[in-house]
Short mmCIF file of C-alpha atoms in Angstrom, two decimals:
data_model
loop_
_atom_site.label_atom_id
_atom_site.label_comp_id
_atom_site.label_asym_id
_atom_site.label_seq_id
_atom_site.Cartn_x
_atom_site.Cartn_y
_atom_site.Cartn_z
CA MET A 12 0.58 8.64 7.11
CA LYS A 13 0.42 10.67 3.88
CA PHE A 14 -2.82 11.87 2.25
CA LEU A 15 -3.65 13.29 -1.17
CA ILE A 16 -6.89 15.27 -1.64
CA VAL A 17 -8.02 15.71 -5.24
CA ASP A 18 -10.90 18.10 -5.96
CA ASP A 19 -11.41 20.95 -8.42
CA GLU A 20 -13.20 23.02 -5.77
CA PRO A 21 -10.74 24.84 -3.43
CA LEU A 22 -13.27 25.02 -0.58
CA ALA A 23 -13.93 21.27 -0.81
CA ARG A 24 -10.18 20.56 -0.61
CA LEU A 25 -9.79 22.89 2.36
CA ARG A 26 -12.78 21.43 4.21
CA LEU A 27 -11.52 17.85 3.87
CA GLN A 28 -8.02 18.93 4.86
CA LYS A 29 -9.37 20.54 8.04
CA MET A 30 -11.33 17.38 8.83
CA LEU A 31 -8.19 15.25 8.50
CA GLU A 32 -6.24 17.67 10.67
CA HIS A 33 -8.99 17.40 13.27
CA LEU A 34 -8.33 13.64 13.33
CA GLY A 35 -4.65 14.31 13.98
CA TYR A 36 -3.19 14.01 10.46
CA SER A 37 -0.88 16.68 9.08
CA ASN A 38 0.96 15.20 6.06
CA ILE A 39 -1.58 16.31 3.46
CA ILE A 40 -1.05 17.35 -0.16
CA THR A 41 -3.69 18.51 -2.64
CA ALA A 42 -4.38 18.51 -6.39
CA SER A 43 -7.06 20.30 -8.40
CA ASN A 44 -7.68 17.78 -11.20
CA GLY A 45 -7.00 14.22 -12.34
CA VAL A 46 -3.83 15.05 -14.30
CA LYS A 47 -2.23 16.74 -11.30
CA ALA A 48 -3.41 13.86 -9.11
CA ILE A 49 -1.55 11.33 -11.25
CA GLU A 50 1.68 13.31 -10.97
CA ALA A 51 1.23 13.81 -7.22
CA ALA A 52 0.66 10.08 -6.75
CA ARG A 53 3.77 9.27 -8.80
CA GLN A 54 5.96 11.61 -6.79
CA ASN A 55 4.58 11.07 -3.28
CA HIS A 56 3.00 7.57 -3.11
CA PRO A 57 0.37 8.67 -0.57
CA HIS A 58 -1.16 6.08 1.72
CA VAL A 59 -4.70 7.38 1.08
CA ILE A 60 -6.08 9.34 -1.88
CA PHE A 61 -9.42 11.16 -1.70
CA LEU A 62 -10.56 11.47 -5.30
CA ASP A 63 -13.41 13.64 -6.54
CA ILE A 64 -15.19 12.21 -9.57
CA GLU A 65 -16.58 15.14 -11.55
CA MET A 66 -13.53 17.26 -12.46
CA PRO A 67 -12.35 19.12 -15.58
CA VAL A 68 -9.35 17.95 -17.63
CA LEU A 69 -9.55 14.36 -16.29
CA THR A 70 -12.27 12.89 -14.08
CA GLY A 71 -11.57 10.84 -10.99
CA ILE A 72 -12.88 7.71 -12.69
CA GLU A 73 -10.47 8.27 -15.61
CA ALA A 74 -7.53 9.10 -13.36
CA ALA A 75 -7.96 6.17 -10.94
CA PRO A 76 -6.51 3.37 -13.14
CA LYS A 77 -3.42 5.45 -13.92
CA ILE A 78 -2.98 6.32 -10.25
CA LYS A 79 -3.21 2.66 -9.22
CA GLN A 80 -0.65 1.77 -11.86
CA LEU A 81 1.84 4.34 -10.55
CA SER A 82 1.05 3.98 -6.84
CA PRO A 83 -0.69 0.62 -6.29
CA GLU A 84 -0.17 0.79 -2.54
CA SER A 85 -2.40 3.89 -2.28
CA ALA A 86 -5.93 3.34 -1.01
CA LEU A 87 -8.55 5.17 -3.10
CA ILE A 88 -11.57 6.82 -1.50
CA PHE A 89 -13.93 8.45 -3.98
CA CYS A 90 -15.76 11.61 -2.88
CA THR A 91 -18.71 12.90 -4.89
CA ALA A 92 -22.07 14.60 -4.60
CA TYR A 93 -23.62 11.83 -6.72
CA ASP A 94 -24.16 8.15 -5.98
CA ASP A 95 -24.39 7.14 -9.67
CA PHE A 96 -20.72 6.13 -9.82
CA ALA A 97 -20.58 3.77 -6.83
CA ILE A 98 -20.45 0.52 -8.80
CA LYS A 99 -17.82 1.86 -11.18
CA ALA A 100 -15.75 3.13 -8.25
CA PHE A 101 -15.63 -0.27 -6.56
CA ASP A 102 -14.79 -1.88 -9.91
CA LEU A 103 -11.65 0.28 -9.70
CA SER A 104 -10.77 -1.29 -6.30
CA ALA A 105 -11.89 1.73 -4.30
CA SER A 106 -11.60 1.30 -0.54
CA ASP A 107 -14.70 3.43 0.05
CA TYR A 108 -17.15 5.84 -1.55
CA LEU A 109 -18.13 9.02 0.30
CA LEU A 110 -21.09 11.22 -0.56
CA LYS A 111 -20.63 14.98 -0.14
CA PRO A 112 -20.95 16.74 2.20
CA VAL A 113 -18.78 14.24 4.09
CA SER A 114 -19.36 14.14 7.84
CA GLN A 115 -16.52 13.77 10.35
CA GLU A 116 -18.01 10.48 11.55
CA ARG A 117 -18.26 9.04 8.02
CA LEU A 118 -14.69 10.11 7.25
CA LYS A 119 -13.37 8.39 10.36
CA GLN A 120 -15.35 5.26 9.49
CA ALA A 121 -13.74 5.15 6.04
CA LEU A 122 -10.25 5.62 7.44
CA ASP A 123 -10.75 2.98 10.13
CA LYS A 124 -11.21 0.42 7.35
CA ILE A 125 -7.77 1.01 5.89
CA ILE A 126 -5.59 2.45 8.66
CA PRO A 127 -4.67 -0.02 11.44
CA THR A 128 -5.39 1.52 14.83
CA ASP A 129 -2.14 0.15 16.29
CA ASN A 130 -0.05 1.75 13.51
CA THR A 131 0.93 -1.67 12.17
CA PRO A 132 1.37 -1.28 8.39
CA SER A 133 -0.78 -3.33 6.07
CA ILE A 134 -1.01 -4.23 2.39
CA SER A 135 -4.25 -3.91 0.42
CA PHE A 136 -4.70 -6.07 -2.67
CA SER A 137 -7.29 -7.78 -4.86
CA TYR A 138 -8.09 -11.34 -3.81
CA GLY A 139 -10.61 -12.86 -6.15
CA LYS A 140 -13.43 -10.32 -6.33
CA ASP A 141 -12.62 -8.84 -2.93
CA LEU A 142 -10.31 -6.08 -1.76
CA VAL A 143 -8.31 -7.52 1.13
CA SER A 144 -6.03 -5.81 3.64
CA LEU A 145 -3.39 -7.85 5.49
CA SER A 146 -1.26 -6.70 8.40
CA ILE A 147 2.49 -7.13 8.04
CA ASP A 148 2.17 -9.64 10.90
CA ASP A 149 0.44 -12.01 8.44
CA ILE A 150 2.95 -11.52 5.62
CA TYR A 151 6.15 -13.57 5.30
CA TYR A 152 8.04 -12.24 2.28
CA PHE A 153 7.81 -10.69 -1.19
CA ILE A 154 9.62 -11.73 -4.33
CA SER A 155 9.71 -10.08 -7.76
CA GLU A 156 10.02 -12.23 -10.89
CA ASP A 157 9.49 -11.17 -14.51
CA LYS A 158 8.04 -7.79 -13.46
CA THR A 159 5.47 -9.50 -11.20
CA THR A 160 5.47 -9.25 -7.39
CA TYR A 161 4.44 -12.33 -5.40
CA MET A 162 3.50 -12.11 -1.73
CA TYR A 163 3.77 -15.14 0.54
CA CYS A 164 1.36 -14.75 3.43
CA CYS A 165 -1.25 -16.49 5.58
CA LEU A 166 -3.42 -16.82 2.44
CA GLY A 167 -0.66 -18.60 0.52
CA MET A 168 0.98 -17.00 -2.49
CA VAL A 169 -0.83 -14.07 -4.10
CA VAL A 170 0.09 -11.68 -6.89
CA ILE A 171 0.04 -8.00 -5.90
CA GLU A 172 0.47 -4.79 -7.89
CA HIS A 173 3.09 -3.23 -5.60
CA SER A 174 6.74 -2.98 -6.63
CA LEU A 175 9.46 -3.88 -4.14
CA VAL A 176 10.48 -0.22 -4.01
CA SER A 177 6.97 0.90 -3.06
CA LEU A 178 6.75 -1.91 -0.48
CA GLU A 179 9.98 -0.75 1.15
CA SER A 180 8.54 2.77 1.35
CA LEU A 181 5.24 1.53 2.78
CA LEU A 182 6.57 -1.05 5.26
CA GLY A 183 9.78 0.68 6.30
CA GLU A 184 11.69 -1.00 9.11
CA HIS A 185 9.34 -3.99 9.16
CA VAL A 186 11.06 -5.58 6.15
CA VAL A 187 14.61 -6.29 5.06
CA ARG A 188 15.96 -6.79 1.55
CA ILE A 189 17.86 -10.07 1.22
CA ASN A 190 18.61 -9.80 -2.50
CA ARG A 191 17.67 -7.48 -5.36
CA ASN A 192 14.41 -9.40 -5.93
CA ALA A 193 13.20 -10.22 -2.41
CA LEU A 194 11.99 -8.51 0.77
CA VAL A 195 11.41 -10.44 4.01
CA ASN A 196 9.40 -9.65 7.13
CA LYS A 197 12.10 -9.15 9.78
CA THR A 198 10.16 -11.06 12.44
CA GLU A 199 10.03 -14.13 10.18
CA VAL A 200 13.82 -14.49 9.93
CA CYS A 201 15.02 -17.40 12.05
CA GLY A 202 18.08 -18.94 10.39
CA ILE A 203 20.33 -19.52 7.41
CA GLN A 204 20.79 -22.73 5.47
CA ILE A 205 23.71 -23.35 3.13
CA LYS A 206 22.97 -25.23 -0.10
CA GLU A 207 25.72 -25.82 -2.64
CA SER A 208 27.78 -23.08 -0.98
CA LYS A 209 24.90 -20.58 -1.30
CA PRO A 210 23.05 -19.07 1.71
CA PHE A 211 19.25 -19.34 1.92
CA ILE A 212 17.01 -17.84 4.59
CA ASN A 213 14.82 -19.84 6.98
CA LEU A 214 11.42 -18.35 7.80
CA LEU A 215 9.22 -19.16 10.78
CA ASN A 216 5.92 -19.63 8.98
CA CYS A 217 6.91 -20.35 5.40
CA GLU A 218 8.64 -23.35 3.83
CA GLN A 219 10.04 -21.26 0.99
CA GLN A 220 13.72 -20.33 1.35
CA PRO A 221 14.71 -17.28 -0.70
CA GLN A 222 18.40 -16.94 -1.44
CA ILE A 223 20.47 -14.33 0.41
CA SER A 224 22.91 -12.31 -1.65
CA ARG A 225 26.48 -12.15 -0.38
CA ARG A 226 26.29 -8.39 0.19
CA ASN A 227 23.29 -8.85 2.52
CA LEU A 228 24.55 -11.89 4.40
CA SER A 229 26.17 -10.06 7.33
CA LYS A 230 23.03 -7.95 7.78
CA ILE A 231 20.87 -11.08 7.98
CA LYS A 232 23.22 -12.76 10.46
CA LYS A 233 22.97 -9.70 12.71
CA LEU A 234 19.16 -9.75 12.42
CA ILE A 235 19.03 -13.43 13.44
CA LYS A 236 20.98 -12.64 16.62
CA GLU A 237 18.58 -9.80 17.42
CA ASN A 238 15.54 -12.04 16.89
CA LYS A 239 16.77 -14.69 19.34
#
């Protein structure tokens, strides 16, 4: 689990870092303003970003849309001494809004919302007016078409902001690439069907059958044997 702390006050960054370490987290990077935060998000794709609002150069509110564009899988938690920005923060799909000084209990409460306790990875996305988080157990596959990523899951088909590359980084060994435009939940793979001499994958909980590229066919056959 990777964290990014963004605050122009060194002591505030250090305090939050120590609080995260107290909860058992160690993969923590920091940035002192919104511009540096954008670059850190682009390079590291952190799972959670703590973003101060009032900062020089670029405020947290100004930086947030650019961060979400570069690292849509990152959950944003705004941290500020003022509550005036709460509505604007949630308009930017913030996962939570913490008032300084942040207590250990309030920090844990915010993290519990977005970090599965069983270490099962999840995907957060906008669904209507809500911010929804789904476990990989409820997701079947992802496909990218015309620069748009579609996720097939227990809610049906939804459009998400994540790229396939960022999904591979986030979900790791839970997914397998079956062609250049599709990722599949490994536990969903149950068979192969040949149509017009082309292989298509059978999924347990989804009627859709994405095509398997020839270079990935042997890998999928091996996975089917392991799933039996």
